[in-house]
Short mmCIF file of C-alpha atoms in Angstrom, two decimals:
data_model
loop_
_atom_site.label_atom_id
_atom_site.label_comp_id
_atom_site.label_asym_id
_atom_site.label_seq_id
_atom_site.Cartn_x
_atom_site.Cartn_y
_atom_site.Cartn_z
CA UNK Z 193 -14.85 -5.64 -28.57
CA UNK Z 194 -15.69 -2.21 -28.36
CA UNK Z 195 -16.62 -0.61 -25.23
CA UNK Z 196 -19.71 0.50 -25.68
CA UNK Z 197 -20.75 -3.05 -26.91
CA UNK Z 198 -19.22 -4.46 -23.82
CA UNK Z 199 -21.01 -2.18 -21.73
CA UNK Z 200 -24.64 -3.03 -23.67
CA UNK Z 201 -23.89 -6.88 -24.80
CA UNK Z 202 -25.66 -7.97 -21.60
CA UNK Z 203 -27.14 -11.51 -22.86
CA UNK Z 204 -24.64 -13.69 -20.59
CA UNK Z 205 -26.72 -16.09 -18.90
CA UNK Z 206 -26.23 -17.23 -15.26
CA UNK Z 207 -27.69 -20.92 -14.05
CA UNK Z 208 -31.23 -20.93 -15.59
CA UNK Z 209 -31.44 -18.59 -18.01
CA UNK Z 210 -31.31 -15.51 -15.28
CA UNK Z 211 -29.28 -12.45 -17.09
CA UNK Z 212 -25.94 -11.63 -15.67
CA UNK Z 213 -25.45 -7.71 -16.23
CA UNK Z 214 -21.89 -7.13 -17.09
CA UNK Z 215 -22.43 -3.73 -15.63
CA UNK Z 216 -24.84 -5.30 -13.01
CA UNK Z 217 -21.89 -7.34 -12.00
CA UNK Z 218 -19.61 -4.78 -11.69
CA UNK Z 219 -21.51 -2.56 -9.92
CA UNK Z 220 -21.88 -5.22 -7.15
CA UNK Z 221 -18.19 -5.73 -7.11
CA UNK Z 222 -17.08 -2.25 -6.83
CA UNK Z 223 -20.06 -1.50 -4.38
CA UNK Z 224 -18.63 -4.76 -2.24
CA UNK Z 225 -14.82 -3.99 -2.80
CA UNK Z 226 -15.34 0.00 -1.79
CA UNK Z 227 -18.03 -0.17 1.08
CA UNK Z 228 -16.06 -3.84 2.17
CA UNK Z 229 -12.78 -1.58 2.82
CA UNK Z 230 -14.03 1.24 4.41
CA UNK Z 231 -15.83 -0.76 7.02
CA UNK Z 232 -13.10 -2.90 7.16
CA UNK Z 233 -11.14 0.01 7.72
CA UNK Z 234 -13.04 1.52 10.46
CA UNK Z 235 -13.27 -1.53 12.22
CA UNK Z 236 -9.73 -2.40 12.16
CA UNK Z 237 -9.21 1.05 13.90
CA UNK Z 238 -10.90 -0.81 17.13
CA UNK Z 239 -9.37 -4.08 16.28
CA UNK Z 240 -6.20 -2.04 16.45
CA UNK Z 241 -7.31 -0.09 20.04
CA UNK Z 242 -8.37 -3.68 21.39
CA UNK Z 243 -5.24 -5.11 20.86
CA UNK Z 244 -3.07 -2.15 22.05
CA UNK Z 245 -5.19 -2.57 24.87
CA UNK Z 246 -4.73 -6.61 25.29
CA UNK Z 247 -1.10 -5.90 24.92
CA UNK Z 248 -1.04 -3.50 27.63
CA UNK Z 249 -3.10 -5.29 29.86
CA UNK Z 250 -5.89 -3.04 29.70
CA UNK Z 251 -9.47 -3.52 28.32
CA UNK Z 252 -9.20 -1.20 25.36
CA UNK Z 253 -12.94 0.52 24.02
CA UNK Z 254 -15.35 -0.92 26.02
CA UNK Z 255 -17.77 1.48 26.41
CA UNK Z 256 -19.91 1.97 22.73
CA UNK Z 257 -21.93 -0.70 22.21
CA UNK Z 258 -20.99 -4.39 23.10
CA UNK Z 259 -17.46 -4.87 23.49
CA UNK Z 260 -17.02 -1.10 22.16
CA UNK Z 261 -17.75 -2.17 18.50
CA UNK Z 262 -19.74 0.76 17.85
CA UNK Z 263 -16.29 2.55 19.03
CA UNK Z 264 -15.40 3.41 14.92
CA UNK Z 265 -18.93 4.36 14.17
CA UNK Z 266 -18.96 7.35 16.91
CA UNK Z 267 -15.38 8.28 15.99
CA UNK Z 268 -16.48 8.59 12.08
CA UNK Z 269 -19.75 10.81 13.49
CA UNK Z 270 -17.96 13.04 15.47
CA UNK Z 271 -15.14 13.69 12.61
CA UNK Z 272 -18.04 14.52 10.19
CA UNK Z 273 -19.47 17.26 12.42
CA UNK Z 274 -15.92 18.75 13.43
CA UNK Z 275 -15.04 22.37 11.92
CA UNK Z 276 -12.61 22.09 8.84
CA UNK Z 277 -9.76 24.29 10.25
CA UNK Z 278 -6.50 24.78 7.42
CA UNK Z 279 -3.92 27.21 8.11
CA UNK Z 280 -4.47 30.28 5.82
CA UNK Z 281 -0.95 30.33 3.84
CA UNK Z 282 -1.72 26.49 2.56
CA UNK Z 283 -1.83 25.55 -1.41
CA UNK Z 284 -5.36 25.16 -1.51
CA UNK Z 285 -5.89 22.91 -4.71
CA UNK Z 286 -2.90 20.68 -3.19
CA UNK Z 287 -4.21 20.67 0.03
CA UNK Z 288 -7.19 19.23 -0.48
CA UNK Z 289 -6.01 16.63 -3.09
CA UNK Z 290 -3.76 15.23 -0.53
CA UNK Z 291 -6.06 13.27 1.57
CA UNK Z 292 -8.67 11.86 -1.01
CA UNK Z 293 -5.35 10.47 -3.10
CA UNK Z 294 -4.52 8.60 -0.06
CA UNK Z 295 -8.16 6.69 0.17
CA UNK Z 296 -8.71 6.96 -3.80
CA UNK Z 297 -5.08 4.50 -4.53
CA UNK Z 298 -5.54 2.83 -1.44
CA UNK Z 299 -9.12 1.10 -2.43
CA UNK Z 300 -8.27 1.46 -6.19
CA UNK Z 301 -5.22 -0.86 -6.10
CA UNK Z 302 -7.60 -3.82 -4.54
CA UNK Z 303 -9.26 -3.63 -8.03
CA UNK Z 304 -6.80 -6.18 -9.04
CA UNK Z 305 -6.77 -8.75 -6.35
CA UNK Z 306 -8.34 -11.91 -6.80
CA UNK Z 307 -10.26 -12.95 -3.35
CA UNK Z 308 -11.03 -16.39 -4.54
CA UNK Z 309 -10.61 -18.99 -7.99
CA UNK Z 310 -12.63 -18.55 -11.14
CA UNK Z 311 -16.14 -19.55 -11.32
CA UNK Z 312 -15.93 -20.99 -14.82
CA UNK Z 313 -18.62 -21.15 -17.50
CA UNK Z 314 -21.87 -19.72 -15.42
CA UNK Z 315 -23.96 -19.64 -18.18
CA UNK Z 316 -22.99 -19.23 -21.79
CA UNK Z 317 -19.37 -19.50 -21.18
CA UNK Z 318 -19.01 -16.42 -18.46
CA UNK Z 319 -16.33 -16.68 -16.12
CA UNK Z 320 -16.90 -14.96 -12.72
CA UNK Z 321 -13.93 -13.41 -11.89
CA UNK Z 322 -13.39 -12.54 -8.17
CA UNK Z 323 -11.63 -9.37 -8.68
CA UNK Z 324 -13.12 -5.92 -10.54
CA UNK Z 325 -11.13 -6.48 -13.00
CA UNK Z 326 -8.71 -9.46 -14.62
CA UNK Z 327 -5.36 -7.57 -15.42
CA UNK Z 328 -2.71 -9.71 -16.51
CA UNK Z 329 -0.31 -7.51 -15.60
CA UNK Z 330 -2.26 -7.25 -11.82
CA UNK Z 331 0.86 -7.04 -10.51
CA UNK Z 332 2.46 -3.91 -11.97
CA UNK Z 333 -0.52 -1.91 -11.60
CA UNK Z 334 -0.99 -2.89 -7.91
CA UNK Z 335 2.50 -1.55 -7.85
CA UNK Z 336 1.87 1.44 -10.12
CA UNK Z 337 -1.11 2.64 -7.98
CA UNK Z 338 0.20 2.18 -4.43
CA UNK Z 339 3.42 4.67 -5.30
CA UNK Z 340 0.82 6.82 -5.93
CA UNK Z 341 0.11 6.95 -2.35
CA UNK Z 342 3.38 9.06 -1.90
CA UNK Z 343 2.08 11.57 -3.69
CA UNK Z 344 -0.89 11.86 -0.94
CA UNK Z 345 1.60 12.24 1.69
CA UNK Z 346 4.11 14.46 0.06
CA UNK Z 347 1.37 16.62 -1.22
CA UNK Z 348 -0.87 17.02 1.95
CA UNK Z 349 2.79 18.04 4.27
CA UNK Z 350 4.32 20.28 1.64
CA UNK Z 351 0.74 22.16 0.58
CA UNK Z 352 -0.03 22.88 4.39
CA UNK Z 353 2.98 25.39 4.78
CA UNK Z 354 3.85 24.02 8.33
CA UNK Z 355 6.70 23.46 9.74
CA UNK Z 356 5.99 19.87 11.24
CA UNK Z 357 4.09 19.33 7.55
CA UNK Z 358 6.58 19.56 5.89
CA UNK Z 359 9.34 17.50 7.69
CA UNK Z 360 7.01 14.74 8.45
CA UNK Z 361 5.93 14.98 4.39
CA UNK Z 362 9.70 14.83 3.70
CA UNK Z 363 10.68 12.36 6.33
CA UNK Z 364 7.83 9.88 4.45
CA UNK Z 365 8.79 10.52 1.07
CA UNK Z 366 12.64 9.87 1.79
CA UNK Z 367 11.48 6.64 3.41
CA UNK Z 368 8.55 5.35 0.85
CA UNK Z 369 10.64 5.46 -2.01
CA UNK Z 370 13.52 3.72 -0.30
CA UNK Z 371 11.49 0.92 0.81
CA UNK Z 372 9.82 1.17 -2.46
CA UNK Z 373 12.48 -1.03 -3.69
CA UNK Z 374 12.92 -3.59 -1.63
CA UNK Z 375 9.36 -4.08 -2.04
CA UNK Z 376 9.36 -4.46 -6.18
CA UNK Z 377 12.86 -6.44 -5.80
CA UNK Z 378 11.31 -8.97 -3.15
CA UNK Z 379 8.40 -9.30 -6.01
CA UNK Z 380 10.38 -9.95 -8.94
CA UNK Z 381 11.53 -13.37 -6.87
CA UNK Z 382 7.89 -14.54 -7.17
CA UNK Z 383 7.58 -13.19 -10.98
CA UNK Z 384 10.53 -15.10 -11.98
CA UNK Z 385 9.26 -18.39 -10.42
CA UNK Z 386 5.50 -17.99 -12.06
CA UNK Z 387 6.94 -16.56 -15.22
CA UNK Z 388 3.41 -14.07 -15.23
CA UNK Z 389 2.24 -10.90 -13.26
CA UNK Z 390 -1.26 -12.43 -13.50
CA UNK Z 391 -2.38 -12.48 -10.23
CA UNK Z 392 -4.70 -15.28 -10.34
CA UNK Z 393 -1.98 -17.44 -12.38
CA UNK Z 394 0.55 -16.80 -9.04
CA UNK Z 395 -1.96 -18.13 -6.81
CA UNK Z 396 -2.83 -21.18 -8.67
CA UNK Z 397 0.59 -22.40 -9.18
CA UNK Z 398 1.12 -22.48 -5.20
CA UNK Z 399 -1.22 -25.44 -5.49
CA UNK Z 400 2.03 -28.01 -4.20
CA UNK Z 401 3.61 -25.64 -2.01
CA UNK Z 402 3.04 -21.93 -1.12
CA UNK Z 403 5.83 -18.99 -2.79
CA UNK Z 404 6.40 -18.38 1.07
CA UNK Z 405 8.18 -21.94 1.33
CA UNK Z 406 10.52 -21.09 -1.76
CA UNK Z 407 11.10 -17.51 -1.53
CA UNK Z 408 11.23 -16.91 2.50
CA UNK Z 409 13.72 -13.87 1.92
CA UNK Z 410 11.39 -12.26 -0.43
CA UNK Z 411 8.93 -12.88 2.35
CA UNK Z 412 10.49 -11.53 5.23
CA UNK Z 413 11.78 -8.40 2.54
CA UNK Z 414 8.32 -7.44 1.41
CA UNK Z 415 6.70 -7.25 5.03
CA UNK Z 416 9.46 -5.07 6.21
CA UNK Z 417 8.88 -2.82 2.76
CA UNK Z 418 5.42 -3.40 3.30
CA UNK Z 419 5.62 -2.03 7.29
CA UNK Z 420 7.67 0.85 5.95
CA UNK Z 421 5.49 1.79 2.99
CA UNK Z 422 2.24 1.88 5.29
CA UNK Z 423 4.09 3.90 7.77
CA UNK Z 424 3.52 1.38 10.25
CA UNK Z 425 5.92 0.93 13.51
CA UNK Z 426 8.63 0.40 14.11
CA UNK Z 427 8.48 2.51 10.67
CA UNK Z 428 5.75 5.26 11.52
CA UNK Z 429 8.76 7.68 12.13
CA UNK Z 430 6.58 10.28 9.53
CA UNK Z 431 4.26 10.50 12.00
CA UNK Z 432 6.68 10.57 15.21
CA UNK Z 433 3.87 12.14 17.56
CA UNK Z 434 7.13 13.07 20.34
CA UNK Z 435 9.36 14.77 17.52
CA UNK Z 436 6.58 15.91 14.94
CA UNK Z 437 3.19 16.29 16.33
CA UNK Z 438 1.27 14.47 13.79
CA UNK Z 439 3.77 14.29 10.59
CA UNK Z 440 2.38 15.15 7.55
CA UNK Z 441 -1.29 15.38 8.58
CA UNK Z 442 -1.04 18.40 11.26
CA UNK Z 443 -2.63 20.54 9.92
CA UNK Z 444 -5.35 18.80 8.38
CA UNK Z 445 -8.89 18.05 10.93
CA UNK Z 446 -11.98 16.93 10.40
CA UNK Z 447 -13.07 14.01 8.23
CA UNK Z 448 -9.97 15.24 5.99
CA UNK Z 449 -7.95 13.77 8.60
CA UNK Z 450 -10.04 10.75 8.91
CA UNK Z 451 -9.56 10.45 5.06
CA UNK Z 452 -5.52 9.92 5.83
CA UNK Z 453 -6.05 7.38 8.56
CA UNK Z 454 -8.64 5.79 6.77
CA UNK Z 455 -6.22 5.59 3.63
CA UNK Z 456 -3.09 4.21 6.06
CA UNK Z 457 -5.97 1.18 7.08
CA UNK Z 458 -7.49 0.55 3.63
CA UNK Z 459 -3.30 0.08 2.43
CA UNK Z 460 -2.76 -2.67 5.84
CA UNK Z 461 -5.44 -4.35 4.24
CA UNK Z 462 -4.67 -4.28 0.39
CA UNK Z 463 -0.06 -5.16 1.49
CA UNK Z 464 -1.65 -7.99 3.82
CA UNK Z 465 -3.81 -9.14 0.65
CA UNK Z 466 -0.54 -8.71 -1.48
CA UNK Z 467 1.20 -10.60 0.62
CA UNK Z 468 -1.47 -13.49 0.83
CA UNK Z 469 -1.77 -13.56 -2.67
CA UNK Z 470 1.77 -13.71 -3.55
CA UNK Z 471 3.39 -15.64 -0.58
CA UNK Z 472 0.32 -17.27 0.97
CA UNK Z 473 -1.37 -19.23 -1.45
CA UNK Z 474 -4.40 -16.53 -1.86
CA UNK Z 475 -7.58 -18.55 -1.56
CA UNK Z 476 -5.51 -22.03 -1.16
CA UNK Z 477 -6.85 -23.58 1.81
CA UNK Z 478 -3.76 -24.65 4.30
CA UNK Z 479 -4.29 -28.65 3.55
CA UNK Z 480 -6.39 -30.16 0.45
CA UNK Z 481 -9.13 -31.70 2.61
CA UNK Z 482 -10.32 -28.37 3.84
CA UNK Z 483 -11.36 -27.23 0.44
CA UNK Z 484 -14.82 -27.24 1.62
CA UNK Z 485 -14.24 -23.94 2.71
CA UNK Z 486 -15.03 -21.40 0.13
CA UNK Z 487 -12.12 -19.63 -1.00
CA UNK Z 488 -13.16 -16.36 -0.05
CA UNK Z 489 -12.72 -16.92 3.94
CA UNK Z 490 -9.37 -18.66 3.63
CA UNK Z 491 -8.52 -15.55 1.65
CA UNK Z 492 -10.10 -13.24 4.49
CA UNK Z 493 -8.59 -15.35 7.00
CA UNK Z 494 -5.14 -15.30 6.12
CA UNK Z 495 -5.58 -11.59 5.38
CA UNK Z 496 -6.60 -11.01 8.98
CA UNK Z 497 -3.86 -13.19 10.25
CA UNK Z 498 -1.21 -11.17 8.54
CA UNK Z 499 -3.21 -7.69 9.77
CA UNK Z 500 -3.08 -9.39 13.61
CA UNK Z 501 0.77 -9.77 13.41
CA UNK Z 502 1.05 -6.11 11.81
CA UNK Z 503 -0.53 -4.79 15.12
CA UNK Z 504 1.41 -7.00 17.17
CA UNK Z 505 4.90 -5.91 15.86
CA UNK Z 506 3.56 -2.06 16.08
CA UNK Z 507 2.76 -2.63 19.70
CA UNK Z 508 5.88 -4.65 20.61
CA UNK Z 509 9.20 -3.05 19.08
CA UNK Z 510 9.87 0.68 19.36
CA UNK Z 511 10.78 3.42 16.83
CA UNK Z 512 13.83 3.19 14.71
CA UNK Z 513 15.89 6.38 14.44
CA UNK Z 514 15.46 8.13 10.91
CA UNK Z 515 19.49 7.30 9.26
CA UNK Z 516 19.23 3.57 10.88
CA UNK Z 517 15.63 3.29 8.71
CA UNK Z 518 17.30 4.95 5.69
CA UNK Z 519 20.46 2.49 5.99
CA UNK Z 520 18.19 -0.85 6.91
CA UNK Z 521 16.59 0.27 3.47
CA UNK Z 522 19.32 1.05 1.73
CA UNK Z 523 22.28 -0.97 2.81
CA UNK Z 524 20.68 -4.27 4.48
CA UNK Z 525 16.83 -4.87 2.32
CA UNK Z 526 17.68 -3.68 -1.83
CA UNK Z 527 21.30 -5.74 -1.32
CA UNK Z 528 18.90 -9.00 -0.48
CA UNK Z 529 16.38 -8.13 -2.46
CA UNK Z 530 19.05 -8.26 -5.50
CA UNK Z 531 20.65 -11.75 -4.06
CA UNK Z 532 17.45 -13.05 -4.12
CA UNK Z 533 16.64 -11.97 -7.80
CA UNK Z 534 20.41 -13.25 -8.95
CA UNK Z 535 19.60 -16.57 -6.61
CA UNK Z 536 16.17 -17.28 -7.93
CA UNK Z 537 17.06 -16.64 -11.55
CA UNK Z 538 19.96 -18.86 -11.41
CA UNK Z 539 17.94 -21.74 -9.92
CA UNK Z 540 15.27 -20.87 -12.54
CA UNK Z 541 17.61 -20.80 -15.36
CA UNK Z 542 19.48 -23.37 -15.05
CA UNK Z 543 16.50 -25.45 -14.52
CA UNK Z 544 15.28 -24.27 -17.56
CA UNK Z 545 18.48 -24.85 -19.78
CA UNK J 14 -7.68 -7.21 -24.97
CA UNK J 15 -8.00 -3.33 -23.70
CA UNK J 16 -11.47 -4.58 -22.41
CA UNK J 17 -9.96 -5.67 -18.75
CA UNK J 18 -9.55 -1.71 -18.17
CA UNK J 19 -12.92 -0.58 -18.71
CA UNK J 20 -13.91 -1.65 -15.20
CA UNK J 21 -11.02 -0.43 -14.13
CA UNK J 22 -11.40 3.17 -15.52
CA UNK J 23 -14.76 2.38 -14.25
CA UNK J 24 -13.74 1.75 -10.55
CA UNK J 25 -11.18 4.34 -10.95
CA UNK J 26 -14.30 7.03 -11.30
CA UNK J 27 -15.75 5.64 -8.23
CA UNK J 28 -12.83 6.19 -6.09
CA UNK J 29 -12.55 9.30 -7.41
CA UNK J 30 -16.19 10.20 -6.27
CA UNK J 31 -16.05 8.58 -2.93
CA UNK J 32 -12.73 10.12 -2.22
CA UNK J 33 -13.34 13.34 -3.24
CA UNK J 34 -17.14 13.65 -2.01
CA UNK J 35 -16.38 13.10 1.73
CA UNK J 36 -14.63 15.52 2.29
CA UNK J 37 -17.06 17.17 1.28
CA UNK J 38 -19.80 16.07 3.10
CA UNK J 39 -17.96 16.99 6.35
CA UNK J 40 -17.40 20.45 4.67
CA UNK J 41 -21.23 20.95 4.22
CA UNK J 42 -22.25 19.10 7.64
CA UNK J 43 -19.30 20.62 10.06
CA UNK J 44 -19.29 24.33 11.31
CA UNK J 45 -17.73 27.19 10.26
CA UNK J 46 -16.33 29.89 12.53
CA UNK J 47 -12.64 30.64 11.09
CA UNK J 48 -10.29 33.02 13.48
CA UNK J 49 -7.23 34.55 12.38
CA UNK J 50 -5.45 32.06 15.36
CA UNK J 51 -7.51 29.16 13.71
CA UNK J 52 -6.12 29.70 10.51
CA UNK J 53 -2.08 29.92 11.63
CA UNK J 54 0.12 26.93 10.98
CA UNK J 55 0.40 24.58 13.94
CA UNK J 56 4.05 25.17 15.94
CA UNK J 57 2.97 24.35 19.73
CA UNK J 58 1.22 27.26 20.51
CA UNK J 59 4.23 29.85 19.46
CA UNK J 60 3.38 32.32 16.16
CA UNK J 61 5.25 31.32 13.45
CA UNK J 62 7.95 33.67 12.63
CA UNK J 63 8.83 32.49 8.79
CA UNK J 64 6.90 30.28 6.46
CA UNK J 65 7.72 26.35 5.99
CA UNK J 66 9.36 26.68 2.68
CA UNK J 67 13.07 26.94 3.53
CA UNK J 68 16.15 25.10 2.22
CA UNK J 69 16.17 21.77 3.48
CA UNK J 70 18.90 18.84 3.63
CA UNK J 71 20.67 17.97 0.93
CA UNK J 72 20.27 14.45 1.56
CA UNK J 73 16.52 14.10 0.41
CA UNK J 74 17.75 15.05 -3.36
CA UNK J 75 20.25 12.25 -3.45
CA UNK J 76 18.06 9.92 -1.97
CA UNK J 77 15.51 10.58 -4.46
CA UNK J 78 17.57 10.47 -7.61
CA UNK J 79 19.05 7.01 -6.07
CA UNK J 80 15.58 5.96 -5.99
CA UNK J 81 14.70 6.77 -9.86
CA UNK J 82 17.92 4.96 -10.39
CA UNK J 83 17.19 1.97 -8.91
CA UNK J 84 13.30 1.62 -9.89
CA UNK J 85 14.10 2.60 -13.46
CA UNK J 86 16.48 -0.81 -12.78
CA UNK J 87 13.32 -2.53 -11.67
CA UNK J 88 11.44 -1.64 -14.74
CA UNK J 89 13.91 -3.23 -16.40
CA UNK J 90 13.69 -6.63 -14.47
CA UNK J 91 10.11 -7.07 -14.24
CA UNK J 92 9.79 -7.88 -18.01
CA UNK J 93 12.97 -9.93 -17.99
CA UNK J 94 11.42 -11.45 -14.48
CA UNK J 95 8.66 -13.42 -16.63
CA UNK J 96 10.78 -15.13 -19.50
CA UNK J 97 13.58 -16.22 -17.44
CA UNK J 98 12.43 -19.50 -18.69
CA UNK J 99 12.88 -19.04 -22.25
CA UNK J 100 16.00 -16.50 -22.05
CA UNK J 101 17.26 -19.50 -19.96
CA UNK J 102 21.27 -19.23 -18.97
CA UNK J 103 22.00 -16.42 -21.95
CA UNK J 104 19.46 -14.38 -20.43
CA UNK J 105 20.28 -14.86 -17.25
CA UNK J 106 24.28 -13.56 -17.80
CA UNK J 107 22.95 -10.45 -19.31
CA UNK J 108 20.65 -9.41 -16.44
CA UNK J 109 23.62 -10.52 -14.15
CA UNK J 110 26.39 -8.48 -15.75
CA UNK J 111 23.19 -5.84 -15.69
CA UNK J 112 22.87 -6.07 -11.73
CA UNK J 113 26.47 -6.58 -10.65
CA UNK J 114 26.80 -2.81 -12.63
CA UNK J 115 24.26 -1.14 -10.90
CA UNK J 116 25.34 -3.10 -7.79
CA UNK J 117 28.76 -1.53 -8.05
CA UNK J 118 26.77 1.26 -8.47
CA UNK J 119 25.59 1.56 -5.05
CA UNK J 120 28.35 0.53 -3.51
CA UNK J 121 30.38 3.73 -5.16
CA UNK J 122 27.62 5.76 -3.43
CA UNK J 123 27.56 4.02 -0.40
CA UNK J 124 31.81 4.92 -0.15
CA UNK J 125 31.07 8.24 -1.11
CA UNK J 126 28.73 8.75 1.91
CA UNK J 127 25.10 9.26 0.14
CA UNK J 128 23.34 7.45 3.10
CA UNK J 129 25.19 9.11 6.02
CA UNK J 130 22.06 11.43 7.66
CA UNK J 131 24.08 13.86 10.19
#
C-alpha cells in the first residue's frame, strides 16, 4: 500500500459503524506515548526525591502541594524562566543538539513497545495495536535508537569545551558502549528462545512461564547493562558530582539541562518497559485468574515495580571506581552474556534436532 | 510491508519537534544578560588557562574499537539468534566455532592489558 493511500484510506470501522482515523489513531497514540513520558518523567523526579527521602529517614518534598506533588511542576517553571548561560568557546550547532537527542531517542524508542495484547478485528478487520507502531523487528530498533543516546552525551560534553565536559562526556561514552554489549548479548538469550524480534510475539509466548524463569542470567545481565546505560548508581560515575561537578551537562542550564535529566528519566522508564516486556511477561497478569485486569496496568505496574527497585539500588550501594566499572563490563558481564548465548542455543538446538 | 514505518517516521517528526522546540521556548521565555564571566567554561571559580581539547588517554580508543568489534559480533548473532530452530545443531557449531574465536579474541586483549585504566 502506498503511503499516501494509507494515510487517506480512512474507511476502517470501529464497533457501530463509527470511523477509526488511521491518522486519528495515531495521533492519539503519539499524543499519549509523548505527553504520558514526560509527565511520567517529571513525576518520577519526586518519586525519586520521596524515596531518597524514605530511605534516609527524612520526609522528602513536602512542601508544594499535597504531599509535594506539585514539587516537578515548580521545578519545570522555574527552569523555563532561568537565563540560558553557554560558555562562549562551545560548538554551537553541537551544543545544542546534545540535549534534545537525549529526550528525542529516549521517547522515540517507546514507539515500539507494546503496553498491552491486540485488540483484534474492531470493525472491518482492524487490529488495534497498543504500540505506535508494529515493527517486527521491535527489538533491533529499540536497540538501534537507544545507542543513539550516546551520541547526546558525547556530543553535549565534547561541544561545551570544558574541562569537566569533556571527561564526564568521555567517562560515559567509554562506559555506554561497554555495557552496550552485555545488554544486546543478554537479549539475544530471549531472541533465540522466541525465534522473533517481534515484540508482541515475545510477550505472548511467556503465556506458561515468564523469559525471567528461563533466562535469569540474561536477567540479572540486562539490569546491570541497563543501570549502566542510564547512568544510574552505582553506575552514574559520568556524572560523579565530588570528582566532576555535573559530568557531561556542566555547562549546560536552563530547560537545556532539564532536557538531559528529563532524557536520563524518560530512558528508566522505556529499560524498565524493556525489561517487562522481555523478562516479565509484558501485559501477562502474574496468575491466569487475574486477567480481569486490563493489560495495560499490569504492564504499568510491573514497569513501576522495576523503576521502585532502580531507586532503591541508587540509594543503597555506593559508586564504583571507573577501571572496576570498565572490568565488571568487560571481564565479568560480555563473558556471561556469551555463556548464556552458547547455553541457550545448545538447549535450543538440540531440542530442535 | 514498509507501511509499519510510516508512523514511525511519523513519531520520529514529533520527537523531533518536541525536542527541539523546548529548548526553545525557555530561550524565548528566560532572560538574557550575557557577561564575559557568564560565558567562561565552568572550572570552580579559577579562569581557565587552556581550552578542553587536549590529548587524552589512550585507553578510550581501544575501548572503543573493542566495542565495534564486539557489536559488529552481535550483528552477526541477532539474525542467527531467530533460526536457531531451523539451523538446528549445524547451525549451532558454526556460531560456536564463531564465538569461541572472538572469545579468544578478548582474552588476547585482556593478556595484553587493554582494560588496565592506570
Amino acid at each position: 500500500m502506498k503511503a499516501s493511500q494509507y494515510l487517506l484510506d480512512s474507511g476502517l470501522r470501529v464497533g457501530n459503524g463509527v470511523a477509526a482515523d488511521p491518522v486519528l489513531v495515531f495521533a492519539v497514540k503519539a499524543a499519549i506515548v509523548v505527553l504520558g513520558l514526560t509527565l511520567a518523567a517529571a513525576f518520577l523526579t519526586w518519586a525519586e526525591r520521596k524515596v531518597a527521602g524514605r530511605i534516609q529517614l527524612r520526609y522528602g518534598p513536602n512542601r508544594v502541594g499535597p504531599y509535594g506533588l506539585f514539587q516537578p511542576i515548580a521545578d519545570v517553571l522555574k527552569l523555563l524562566f532561568k537565563e540560558n548561560l553557554a560558555p562562549a568557546t562551545r560548538d554551537k550547532l553541537l551544543f545544542l543538539v546534545g540535549p534534545s537527542l537525549a529526550v528525542g531517542t529516549a521517547i522515540l524508542a517507546f514507539a515500539v513497545i507494546p503496553l498491552s495484547a491486540v485488540n483484534h478485528g474492531i470493525g472491518a478487520g482492524y487490529d488495534l495495536h497498543w504500540d505506535i507502531s508494529h515493527l517486527n523487528i521491535g527489538l533491533l530498533f529499540i536497540l538501534a535508537v537507544t545507542s543513539l543516546g550516546a551520541y547526546s552525551i558525547f556530543l553535549g560534553g565534547w561541544s561545551a569545551n570544558s574541562k569537566y565536559s569533556l571527561l564526564g562526556g568521555l567517562r560515559s561514552t567509554a562506559q555506554l558502549i561497554s555495557y552496550e554489549m552485555a545488554v544486546s548479548f543478554s537479549l539475544i538469550g530471549v531472541v533465540i528462545l522466541t525465534g522473533s524480534l517481534d515484540l508482541e510475539k515475545i510477550v505472548t509466548q511467556q503465556n506458561h512461564a515468564w523469559f525471567v524463569v528461563m533466562q535469569p542470567l540474561a536477567f540479572l545481565l540486562y539490569f546491570t547493562g541497563a543501570l549502566a546505560e542510564t547512568n544510574r548508581a552505582p553506575f552514574d560515575l559520568p556524572e560523579a558530582e565530588q570528582e566532576l561537578v555535573a559530568g557531561y551537562h556542566t555547562e549546560y542550564s536552563s530547560l537545556r539541562f532539564g532536557l538531559y535529566f528529563l532524557g536520563e528519566y524518560v530512558n528508566v522508564i522505556t529499560v524498565c518497559a524493556i525489561a517487562t516486556t522481555l523478562f516479565l511477561g509484558g501485559w501477562l497478569p502474574i496468575v491466569p485468574f487475574l486477567s480481569f485486569i486490563p493489560g495495560v496496568l499490569w504492564f504499568i505496574g510491573k514497569v513501576a515495580v522495576l523503576i521502585l527497585v532502580v531507586m532503591w539500588i541508587r540509594w543503597t550501594l555506593p559508586r564504583l571506581r571507573y577501571d572496576r566499572l570498565m572490568s565488571l563490563g568487560w571481564k565479568v558481564l560480555l563473558p556471561l552474556g556469551l555463556l548464556n548465548i552458547v547455553i541457550t542455543g545448545a538447549v535450543v538446538a538440540f531440542q530442535a534436532a | 510491508m514498509l507501511d509499519a514505518y510510516i508512523p514511525i517516521l511519523a513519531f520520529f517528526g514529533i520527537c523531533v519537534v518536541f525536542a527541539a522546540g523546548v529548548p526553545l521556548l525557555s530561550a524565548w521565555l528566560g532572560p538574557r544578560k550575557p557577561s564575559p564571566e557568564k560565558s567562561m567554561p565552568y572550572e570552580s571559580g579559577v579562569v581557565p588557562q587552556i581550552g578542553a581539547r587536549q590529548r587524552f588517554s589512550v585507553s578510550f580508543y581501544v575501548t572503543a574499537m573493542l566495542f565495534i568489534i564486539f557489536d559488529v559480533e552481535s550483528i552477526f548473532l541477532f539474525p542467527w539468534a531467530t533460526i536457531v530452530r531451523q539451523l538446528k545443531i549445524f547451525g549451532f557449531v558454526e556460531m560456536v566455532v564463531f564465538i569461541a574465536t572472538l572469545f579468544i579474541g578478548l582474552v588476547y586483549v585482556w593478556r595484553k592489558g587493554a582494560f588496565r585504566w592506570e
